[in-house]
XYZ file of C-alpha atoms in Angstrom:
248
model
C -21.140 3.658 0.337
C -20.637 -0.261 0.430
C -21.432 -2.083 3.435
C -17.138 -1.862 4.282
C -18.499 0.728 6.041
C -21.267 -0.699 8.208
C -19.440 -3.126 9.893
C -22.569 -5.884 8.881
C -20.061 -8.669 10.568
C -20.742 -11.279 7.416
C -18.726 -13.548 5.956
C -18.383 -12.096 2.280
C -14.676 -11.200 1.538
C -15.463 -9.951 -2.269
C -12.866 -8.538 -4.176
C -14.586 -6.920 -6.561
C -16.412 -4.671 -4.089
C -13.178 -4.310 -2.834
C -11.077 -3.360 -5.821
C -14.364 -1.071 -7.021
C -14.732 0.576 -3.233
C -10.867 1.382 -2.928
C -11.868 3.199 -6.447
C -14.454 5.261 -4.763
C -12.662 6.342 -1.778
C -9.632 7.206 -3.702
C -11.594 9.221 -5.949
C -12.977 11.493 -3.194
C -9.783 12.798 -1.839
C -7.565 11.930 -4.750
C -5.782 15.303 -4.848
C -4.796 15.168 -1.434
C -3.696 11.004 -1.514
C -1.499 12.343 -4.686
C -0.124 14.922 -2.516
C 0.923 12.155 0.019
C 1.933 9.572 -2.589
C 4.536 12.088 -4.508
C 6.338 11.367 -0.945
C 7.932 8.240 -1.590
C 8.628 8.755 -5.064
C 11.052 11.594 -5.005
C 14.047 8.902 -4.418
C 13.236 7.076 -7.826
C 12.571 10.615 -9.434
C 15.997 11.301 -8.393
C 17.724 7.765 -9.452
C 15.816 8.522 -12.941
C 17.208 12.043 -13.804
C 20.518 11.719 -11.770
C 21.555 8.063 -12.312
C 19.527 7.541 -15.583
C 17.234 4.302 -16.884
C 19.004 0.899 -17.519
C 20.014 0.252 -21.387
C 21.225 -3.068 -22.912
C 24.833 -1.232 -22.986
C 24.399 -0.471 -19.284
C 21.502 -2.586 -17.638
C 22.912 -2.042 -13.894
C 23.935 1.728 -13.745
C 25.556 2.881 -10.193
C 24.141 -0.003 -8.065
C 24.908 0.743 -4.789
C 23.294 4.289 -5.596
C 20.270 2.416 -6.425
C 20.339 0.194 -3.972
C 20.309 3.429 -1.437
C 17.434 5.400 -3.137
C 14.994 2.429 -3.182
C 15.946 1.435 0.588
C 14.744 5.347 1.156
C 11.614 4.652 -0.666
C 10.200 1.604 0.822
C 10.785 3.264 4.202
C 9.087 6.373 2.978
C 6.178 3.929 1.336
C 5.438 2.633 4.856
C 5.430 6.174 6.426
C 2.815 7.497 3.749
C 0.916 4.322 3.740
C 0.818 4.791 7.150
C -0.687 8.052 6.402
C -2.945 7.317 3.964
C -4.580 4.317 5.691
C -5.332 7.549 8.070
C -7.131 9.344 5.522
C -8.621 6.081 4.052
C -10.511 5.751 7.198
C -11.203 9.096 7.732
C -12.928 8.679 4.339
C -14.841 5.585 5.352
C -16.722 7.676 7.932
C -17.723 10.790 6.564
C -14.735 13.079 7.412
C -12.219 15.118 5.060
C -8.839 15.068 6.195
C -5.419 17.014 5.429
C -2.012 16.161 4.184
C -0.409 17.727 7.347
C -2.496 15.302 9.710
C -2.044 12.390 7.265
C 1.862 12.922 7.349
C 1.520 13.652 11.236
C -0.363 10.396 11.934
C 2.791 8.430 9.442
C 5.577 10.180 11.202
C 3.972 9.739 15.171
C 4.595 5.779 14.117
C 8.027 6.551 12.229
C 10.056 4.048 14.210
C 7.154 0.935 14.797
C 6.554 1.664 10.485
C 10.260 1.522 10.079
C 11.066 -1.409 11.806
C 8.186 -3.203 9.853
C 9.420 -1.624 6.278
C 12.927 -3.526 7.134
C 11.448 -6.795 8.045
C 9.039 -7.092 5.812
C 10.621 -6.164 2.886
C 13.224 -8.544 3.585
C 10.987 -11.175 4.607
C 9.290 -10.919 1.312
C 12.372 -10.359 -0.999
C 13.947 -13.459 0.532
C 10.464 -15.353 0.240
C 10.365 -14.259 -3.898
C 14.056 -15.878 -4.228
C 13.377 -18.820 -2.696
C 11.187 -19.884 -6.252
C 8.994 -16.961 -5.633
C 5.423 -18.892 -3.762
C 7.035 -18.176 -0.272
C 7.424 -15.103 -1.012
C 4.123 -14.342 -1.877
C 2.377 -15.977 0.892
C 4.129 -13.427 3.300
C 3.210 -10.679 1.267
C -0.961 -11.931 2.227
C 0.129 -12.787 5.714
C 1.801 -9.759 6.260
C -0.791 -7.768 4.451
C -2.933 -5.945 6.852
C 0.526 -5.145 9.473
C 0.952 -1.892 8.353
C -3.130 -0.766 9.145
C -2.778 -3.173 12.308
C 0.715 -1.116 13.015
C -1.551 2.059 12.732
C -4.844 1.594 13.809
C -3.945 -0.511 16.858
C -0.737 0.990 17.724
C 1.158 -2.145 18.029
C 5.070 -3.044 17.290
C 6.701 -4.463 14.778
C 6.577 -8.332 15.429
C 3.001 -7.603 17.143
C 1.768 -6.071 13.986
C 3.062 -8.758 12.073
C 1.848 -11.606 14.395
C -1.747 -9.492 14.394
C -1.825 -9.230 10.410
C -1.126 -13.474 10.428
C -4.329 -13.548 12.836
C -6.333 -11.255 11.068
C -6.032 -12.970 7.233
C -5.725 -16.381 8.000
C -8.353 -17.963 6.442
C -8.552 -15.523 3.584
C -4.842 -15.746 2.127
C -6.263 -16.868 -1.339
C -8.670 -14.142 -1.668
C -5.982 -11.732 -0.461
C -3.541 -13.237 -3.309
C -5.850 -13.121 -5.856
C -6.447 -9.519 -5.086
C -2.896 -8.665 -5.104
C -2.508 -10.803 -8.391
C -5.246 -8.378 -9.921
C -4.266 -5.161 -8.877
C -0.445 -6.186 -9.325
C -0.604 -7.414 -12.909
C -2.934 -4.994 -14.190
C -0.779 -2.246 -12.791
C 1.978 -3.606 -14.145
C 0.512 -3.448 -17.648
C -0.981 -0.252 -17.584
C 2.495 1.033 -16.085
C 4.007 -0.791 -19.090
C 1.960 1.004 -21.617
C 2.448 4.248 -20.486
C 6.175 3.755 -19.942
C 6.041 2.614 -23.957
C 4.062 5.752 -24.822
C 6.254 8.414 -22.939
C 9.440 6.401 -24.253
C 8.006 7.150 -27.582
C 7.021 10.486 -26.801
C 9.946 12.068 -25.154
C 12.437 9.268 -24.599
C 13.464 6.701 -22.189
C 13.716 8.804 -18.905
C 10.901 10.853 -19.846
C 8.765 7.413 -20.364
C 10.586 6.718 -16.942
C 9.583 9.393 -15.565
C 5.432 9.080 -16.141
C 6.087 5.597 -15.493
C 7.636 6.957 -11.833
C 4.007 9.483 -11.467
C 1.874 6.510 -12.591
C 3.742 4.609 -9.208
C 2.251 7.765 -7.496
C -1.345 6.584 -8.012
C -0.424 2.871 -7.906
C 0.569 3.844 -4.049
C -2.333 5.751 -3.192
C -4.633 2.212 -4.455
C -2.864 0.076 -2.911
C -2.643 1.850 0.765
C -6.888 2.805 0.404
C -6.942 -0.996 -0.690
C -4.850 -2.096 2.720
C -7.605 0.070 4.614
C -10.185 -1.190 3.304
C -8.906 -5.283 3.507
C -8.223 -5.086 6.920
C -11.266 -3.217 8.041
C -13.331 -6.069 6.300
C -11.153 -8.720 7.896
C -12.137 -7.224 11.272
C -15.728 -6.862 10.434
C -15.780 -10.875 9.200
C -14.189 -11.639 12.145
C -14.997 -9.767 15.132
C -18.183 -7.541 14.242
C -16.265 -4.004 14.708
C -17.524 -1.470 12.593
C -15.884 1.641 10.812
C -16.690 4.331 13.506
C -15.204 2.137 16.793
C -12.181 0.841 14.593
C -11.401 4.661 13.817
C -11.737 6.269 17.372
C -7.901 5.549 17.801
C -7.232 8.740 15.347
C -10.009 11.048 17.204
């Protein structure tokens, strides 16, 4: 283990450690964060085989279907990030967890997590229109609002007035981590959507492209976890085992 987990109080914010810690504690429960991220992606699985993969002919098949399906799956993200920040912790200090208590811990904050899914995600998608830097400064302001939505057990606004509090300060780091982790899984999604396109076809390079999302999830929730436990170590000296007694 990394000092994430010894609450040490310093002032390091490094994102490699991060990046190569989420790795770890992904790694020792990956079957069961798998199990959790499959969750959210059921709604593009379905828009994929039912609706089918935009073509040059066709680039914007059954919109408002879409449009529906991935509305389901960014309130379904939140839920089973929810969850998985759960087990992330859980991991941090020793102790296995289940799926069931995972998905319990998501669903006892369905409406708070819900709430936040609807303003965030439109927070953010106006932010990206508006020449796309607004945009991603919310998405590092509002970064840790999900964990702080969790862990702390506050509302929506609170959680995303907490989240400001907790990375101001370290914005830049937090952007250059989501940069990282973004564009590299963008690539490695892109290669493996090439691969299975050539394989099987386009919805079957879809498809592993929609199971590669699965693992993507499960990072980038351990990754939340882990940012906004570190943020509250920097900041106000609380370590792993005081920040976790909320789930005992």
């Amino acid at each position: 283990m990394t000092n994430y987990s010894q609450g040490t109080g310093s002032g390091e914010f490094n994102i490699g450690a991060l990046i190569s810690e989420s790795f770890a504690v992904l790694h020792r429960a990956l079957p069961r964060f798998l199990a959790l991220g499959l969750i959210p992606i059921v709604p593009l699985i379905i828009s994929t085989l039912v609706i089918g993969v935009p073509t040059p002919e066709n680039p914007f098949p059954n919109v408002s279907a879409i449009v529906v399906l991935m509305l389901i799956y960014i309130a379904l993200l939140f839920i089973i990030q929810g969850g998985m920040i759960y087990g992330a912790f859980n991991e941090l200090r020793g102790q296995n967890f289940s799926v069931g208590d995972a998905l319990s811990k998501g669903l006892s904050r369905f409406l708070p997590l819900l709430g936040l899914s609807i303003l965030v995600g439109l927070g953010i998608a106006v932010g990206l229109m508006l020449l796309i830097v607004p945009g991603l400064w919310l998405i590092c302001m509002l970064y840790a609002a999900v964990a702080v939505c969790v862990v702390e057990q506050r509302g929506v606004t609170d959680s995303m007035s907490r989240s400001g509090e907790l990375t101001s300060g370290f914005r830049w780091q937090i952007l250059g981590l989501v940069l990282i982790v973004g564009i590299a899984g963008w690539i490695v999604a892109i290669i493996i959507e090439y691969i299975g396109g050539g394989l099987g076809g386009p919805i079957f390079g879809a498809l592993l492209g929609n199971l590669f999302q699965v693992y993507l999830t499960a990072l980038g929730s351990v990754l939340t976890a882990l940012v906004y436990y570190r943020l509250r170590s920097i900041k106000e000296g609380i370590d792993i085992d005081r920040l976790a007694d909320v789930f005992d």
